Coordinates of C-alpha atoms in Angstrom, one line a residue:
M13 CA 0.0 0.0 0.0
K14 CA 1.5 3.3 -1.2
I15 CA -0.1 6.6 -0.1
M16 CA 0.3 9.4 -2.7
R17 CA -0.9 12.9 -3.5
L18 CA -1.5 13.6 -7.2
G19 CA -2.2 16.7 -9.2
N20 CA -0.9 20.2 -9.8
A21 CA 1.0 21.9 -6.9
G22 CA -1.5 23.2 -4.4
E23 CA -4.3 21.1 -5.9
E24 CA -3.1 17.6 -5.0
Q25 CA -5.7 14.9 -4.2
P26 CA -5.0 12.0 -1.9
A27 CA -4.7 8.5 -3.5
V28 CA -3.4 5.0 -2.8
L29 CA -1.4 3.0 -5.3
V30 CA -2.0 -0.8 -5.2
P31 CA 0.4 -2.9 -7.3
G32 CA -1.6 -5.6 -9.0
A33 CA -0.7 -9.3 -9.1
D34 CA -0.3 -9.0 -12.9
G35 CA 2.2 -6.1 -12.6
T36 CA -0.4 -3.4 -13.3
D37 CA -0.6 -0.6 -10.9
R38 CA -4.0 0.6 -9.8
Y39 CA -4.8 4.0 -8.2
F40 CA -7.7 4.6 -5.9
S41 CA -9.0 8.0 -4.6
L42 CA -8.9 8.6 -0.9
L43 CA -11.4 11.5 -1.1
P44 CA -14.1 9.3 0.5
L45 CA -11.9 9.2 3.6
T46 CA -10.0 12.5 3.7
T47 CA -9.4 15.7 1.7
D48 CA -5.7 15.4 2.2
V49 CA -2.9 13.3 3.7
D50 CA -1.9 15.3 6.7
G51 CA -1.2 15.0 10.4
G52 CA -4.8 14.9 11.4
F53 CA -5.5 12.0 9.0
L54 CA -2.5 10.0 10.3
A55 CA -3.3 10.7 13.9
A56 CA -6.9 9.5 13.4
G57 CA -5.7 6.1 12.2
G58 CA -6.0 7.1 8.5
L59 CA -3.7 4.4 7.2
D60 CA -5.7 1.6 8.9
R61 CA -8.9 3.1 7.4
V62 CA -7.3 3.0 3.9
R63 CA -6.6 -0.7 4.4
E64 CA -10.1 -1.4 5.5
A65 CA -11.7 0.6 2.7
L66 CA -9.5 -1.1 0.1
A67 CA -10.5 -4.5 1.5
A68 CA -14.1 -3.6 1.4
G69 CA -13.9 -2.2 -2.2
E70 CA -15.1 1.2 -1.0
L71 CA -12.6 3.4 -2.9
P72 CA -13.2 4.6 -6.4
L73 CA -10.7 3.9 -9.1
L74 CA -8.7 6.9 -10.4
E75 CA -8.5 6.8 -14.2
N76 CA -5.4 8.2 -15.8
A77 CA -3.8 8.8 -12.4
G78 CA -0.4 7.7 -13.9
N79 CA -0.4 10.9 -16.0
L80 CA -0.8 13.3 -13.1
R81 CA 2.0 15.1 -11.3
I82 CA 3.2 13.4 -8.2
G83 CA 3.2 15.7 -5.1
A84 CA 4.9 15.2 -1.8
P85 CA 3.0 12.2 -0.2
L86 CA 1.9 14.3 2.7
A87 CA 0.7 17.8 3.0
R88 CA 3.1 20.4 4.3
P89 CA 4.6 19.1 7.6
G90 CA 4.8 21.2 10.7
S91 CA 8.5 20.4 11.1
V92 CA 11.2 18.8 9.0
V93 CA 14.0 17.5 11.3
G94 CA 17.3 16.7 9.7
I95 CA 19.9 14.3 11.1
G96 CA 23.6 14.9 10.2
M97 CA 26.4 12.4 9.7
N98 CA 24.4 9.3 10.6
Y99 CA 26.5 7.0 8.5
A100 CA 30.1 6.5 9.6
A101 CA 31.5 6.6 6.0
H102 CA 29.7 9.9 5.3
A103 CA 31.0 11.4 8.6
A104 CA 34.5 10.4 7.5
E105 CA 34.2 11.9 4.0
S106 CA 32.9 15.1 5.7
G107 CA 36.1 15.2 7.8
S108 CA 34.4 14.3 11.1
A109 CA 34.4 11.4 13.5
P110 CA 31.1 9.4 13.8
P111 CA 28.9 11.3 16.3
E112 CA 28.2 9.8 19.7
I113 CA 24.8 11.4 19.9
P114 CA 22.5 12.4 16.9
V115 CA 23.4 15.7 15.1
V116 CA 20.0 17.4 14.8
F117 CA 19.0 20.4 12.7
L118 CA 15.8 21.9 11.3
K119 CA 14.7 22.6 7.8
P120 CA 11.8 25.0 7.0
A121 CA 8.6 23.1 6.0
N122 CA 8.4 25.3 2.9
T123 CA 11.4 23.4 1.4
V124 CA 9.2 20.3 0.8
T125 CA 8.4 19.7 -2.8
G126 CA 7.3 16.8 -5.1
P127 CA 9.7 14.0 -6.0
C128 CA 10.0 14.9 -9.6
D129 CA 9.6 18.7 -9.6
P130 CA 12.4 20.7 -11.2
A131 CA 15.0 21.7 -8.5
P132 CA 16.4 25.3 -8.3
I133 CA 20.0 25.9 -7.7
P134 CA 20.3 29.2 -5.7
P135 CA 21.4 32.2 -7.9
H136 CA 25.0 32.4 -6.4
S137 CA 25.5 28.8 -5.4
R138 CA 28.7 27.0 -6.3
K139 CA 28.5 23.9 -4.2
Y140 CA 25.0 22.4 -4.4
D141 CA 24.9 18.8 -3.3
W142 CA 22.6 15.8 -3.2
E143 CA 21.8 13.5 -0.3
V144 CA 19.6 10.4 -0.5
E145 CA 17.9 9.7 2.8
L146 CA 15.3 7.6 4.5
G147 CA 12.5 9.8 5.8
I148 CA 10.4 9.0 8.9
V149 CA 6.8 10.2 9.0
I150 CA 5.4 10.8 12.5
G151 CA 1.9 9.4 13.1
K152 CA 1.2 10.6 16.7
E153 CA 2.6 13.1 19.1
A154 CA 6.0 12.3 20.6
S155 CA 7.2 14.3 23.5
Y156 CA 9.5 13.1 26.3
L157 CA 9.1 9.5 25.2
A158 CA 10.3 7.0 27.8
S159 CA 11.6 4.4 25.5
E160 CA 12.4 3.4 21.9
E161 CA 9.5 1.1 22.1
E162 CA 7.2 4.1 22.5
A163 CA 9.1 5.8 19.7
R164 CA 8.4 3.0 17.3
E165 CA 4.7 3.4 18.0
C166 CA 4.9 7.0 16.9
I167 CA 6.2 6.2 13.4
A168 CA 3.4 6.2 10.8
G169 CA 5.6 5.3 7.8
Y170 CA 8.6 6.0 5.7
V171 CA 9.4 8.0 2.5
T172 CA 12.3 8.7 0.2
A173 CA 13.9 12.1 0.7
N174 CA 16.6 14.1 -1.0
D175 CA 18.3 16.7 1.3
L176 CA 19.7 19.1 -1.3
S177 CA 22.4 21.1 0.5
E178 CA 24.5 24.2 -0.3
R179 CA 27.9 23.4 1.2
E180 CA 29.5 26.8 0.9
Y181 CA 26.5 28.2 2.9
Q182 CA 26.5 25.3 5.3
I183 CA 30.2 25.1 6.3
P184 CA 31.8 28.5 6.4
G185 CA 34.6 28.2 8.9
A186 CA 34.7 26.6 12.3
A187 CA 31.2 27.6 13.5
G188 CA 29.2 26.3 10.5
Q189 CA 25.8 27.5 9.4
W190 CA 23.8 24.4 8.7
T191 CA 20.5 26.2 8.6
K192 CA 21.7 28.5 5.8
G193 CA 22.8 25.5 3.7
K194 CA 19.7 23.4 4.3
S195 CA 16.8 25.9 4.0
L196 CA 16.8 26.7 0.3
P197 CA 13.6 26.6 -1.8
G198 CA 12.7 23.2 -3.2
S199 CA 15.5 21.5 -1.3
T200 CA 13.5 18.7 0.3
P201 CA 11.8 16.6 -2.3
L202 CA 9.8 13.8 -0.7
G203 CA 8.1 10.7 -2.1
P204 CA 6.8 9.5 -4.5
W205 CA 4.8 7.7 -1.8
L206 CA 4.4 7.0 1.9
V207 CA 4.6 3.4 2.9
P208 CA 3.2 2.4 6.3
A209 CA 5.8 1.4 8.9
G210 CA 4.5 -2.1 9.2
D211 CA 5.2 -2.7 5.6
V212 CA 8.9 -1.6 5.8
D213 CA 12.0 -3.2 7.3
A214 CA 13.6 0.2 7.8
G215 CA 16.9 -1.2 9.1
N216 CA 17.6 -3.1 5.8
L217 CA 16.8 -0.9 2.8
A218 CA 19.1 -0.3 -0.2
L219 CA 19.4 3.4 -1.0
G220 CA 21.3 5.1 -3.8
S221 CA 21.7 8.2 -5.9
W222 CA 22.7 9.0 -9.5
V223 CA 23.8 12.1 -11.3
N224 CA 23.2 12.2 -15.1
G225 CA 22.9 8.4 -14.8
D226 CA 26.2 7.8 -13.0
V227 CA 26.1 6.1 -9.6
R228 CA 27.0 8.4 -6.7
Q229 CA 25.7 6.6 -3.6
D230 CA 25.1 2.9 -3.1
S231 CA 24.4 1.9 0.5
N232 CA 21.9 0.3 2.9
T233 CA 20.1 1.7 5.9
G234 CA 21.7 -1.1 7.9
G235 CA 24.6 1.4 8.1
L236 CA 22.7 4.0 10.1
I237 CA 24.5 4.9 13.3
F238 CA 21.2 5.8 15.0
S239 CA 18.0 3.8 14.1
P240 CA 14.7 5.5 13.3
A241 CA 13.3 4.6 16.8
T242 CA 16.5 5.9 18.4
L243 CA 16.1 9.2 16.5
V244 CA 12.4 9.6 17.3
H245 CA 13.1 8.9 21.0
H246 CA 16.1 11.3 21.1
C247 CA 14.4 14.2 19.3
S248 CA 11.3 13.9 21.5
Q249 CA 13.5 14.9 24.5
Y250 CA 14.2 18.3 22.9
M251 CA 11.1 19.0 20.8
R252 CA 7.5 18.0 20.4
L253 CA 7.1 15.9 17.3
E254 CA 3.5 16.1 15.9
P255 CA 1.6 13.9 13.4
G256 CA 2.8 14.7 9.9
D257 CA 6.2 15.8 10.9
V258 CA 9.2 14.3 9.0
I259 CA 12.6 13.3 10.2
I260 CA 15.2 12.7 7.5
T261 CA 17.7 10.3 8.8
G262 CA 21.0 11.3 7.2
T263 CA 22.8 10.3 4.0
P264 CA 25.5 7.7 3.3
E265 CA 28.8 8.3 1.6
G266 CA 29.1 9.5 -2.0
V267 CA 28.2 13.2 -2.0
A268 CA 30.1 16.0 -3.8
L269 CA 31.4 17.2 -0.4
S270 CA 33.7 14.2 -0.5
G271 CA 35.7 15.8 -3.2
R272 CA 35.3 12.7 -5.4
F273 CA 32.5 14.2 -7.6
P274 CA 31.7 17.7 -9.0
Y275 CA 28.9 19.7 -7.5
L276 CA 25.6 20.1 -9.3
Q277 CA 25.2 22.3 -12.3
P278 CA 22.1 23.6 -14.1
G279 CA 20.9 20.9 -16.5
D280 CA 22.1 18.0 -14.3
V281 CA 19.6 15.3 -13.4
V282 CA 19.6 13.9 -10.0
E283 CA 17.9 10.6 -9.1
V284 CA 17.6 9.1 -5.6
E285 CA 15.9 5.9 -4.5
V286 CA 15.2 4.0 -1.3
E287 CA 14.2 0.4 -1.7
G288 CA 10.4 0.0 -1.6
L289 CA 9.8 3.7 -1.1
G290 CA 10.2 4.8 -4.7
R291 CA 12.6 6.8 -7.0
Q292 CA 12.8 10.5 -7.4
R293 CA 14.1 12.5 -10.4
Q294 CA 15.0 16.2 -10.3
E295 CA 16.3 18.3 -13.2
L296 CA 18.4 21.2 -11.8
Y297 CA 18.1 24.8 -13.1
R298 CA 19.5 28.1 -11.9
A299 CA 17.0 30.1 -9.9
G300 CA 16.6 33.7 -11.1
A301 CA 18.2 32.9 -14.5

């Protein structure tokens, strides 16, 4: 079961994609259940209601859904929480030791965009970078959680994410300015779909990225230093996570910051994929050009 939002930006309608036994995908409208996929829907047990409605044959088929734009699979989150250097090899290529506690930063919610929308490079950017990441979608409020067991119960599902980052803005000297490098318009593509947590082995998912068809990252979420449950528990000690919030869990090695690859340029095509959670494709262009 894959939860989606389809249609023009600002006009997306909620849908569910169900792969058929014959290899044919079928799309069903979720409008009989909700006007959108948001925190309220998730907190009210919306994913279970989708399963029940599908089993009962209560959802109308969406014709020509495959021709519609794919939006982010959930409406604008209240918070997007980023995790830095959560793979040992990426920490090393960044010039840092693996962290002993999670490195946490925030991204504005208005950076979220669809998985295949064109991606703007800032007008004066020289070091724009890609980061494939596993995204956690929060399904119920998490605040001062007592255990990782409680944290797991707060995870509604998972998404593919690309944390596009401007390194010259992010790392100017000893202090660093992560917010500046992580807050740029269109810099958090999510989707194409949201998969319920019970359908995902989040600790063993292949993930990778490509630039102009060439492999850049090829890894597995088994390399995460801090697991999704650990991250939700940790973040809940410092902030209130609400339904519909997203935590992006960090990227593996293979980004341009490593010095092994050139930074992104207008006209480049970036693709990122997390196993079972779908593939994204962004064509880069120069904002303001």
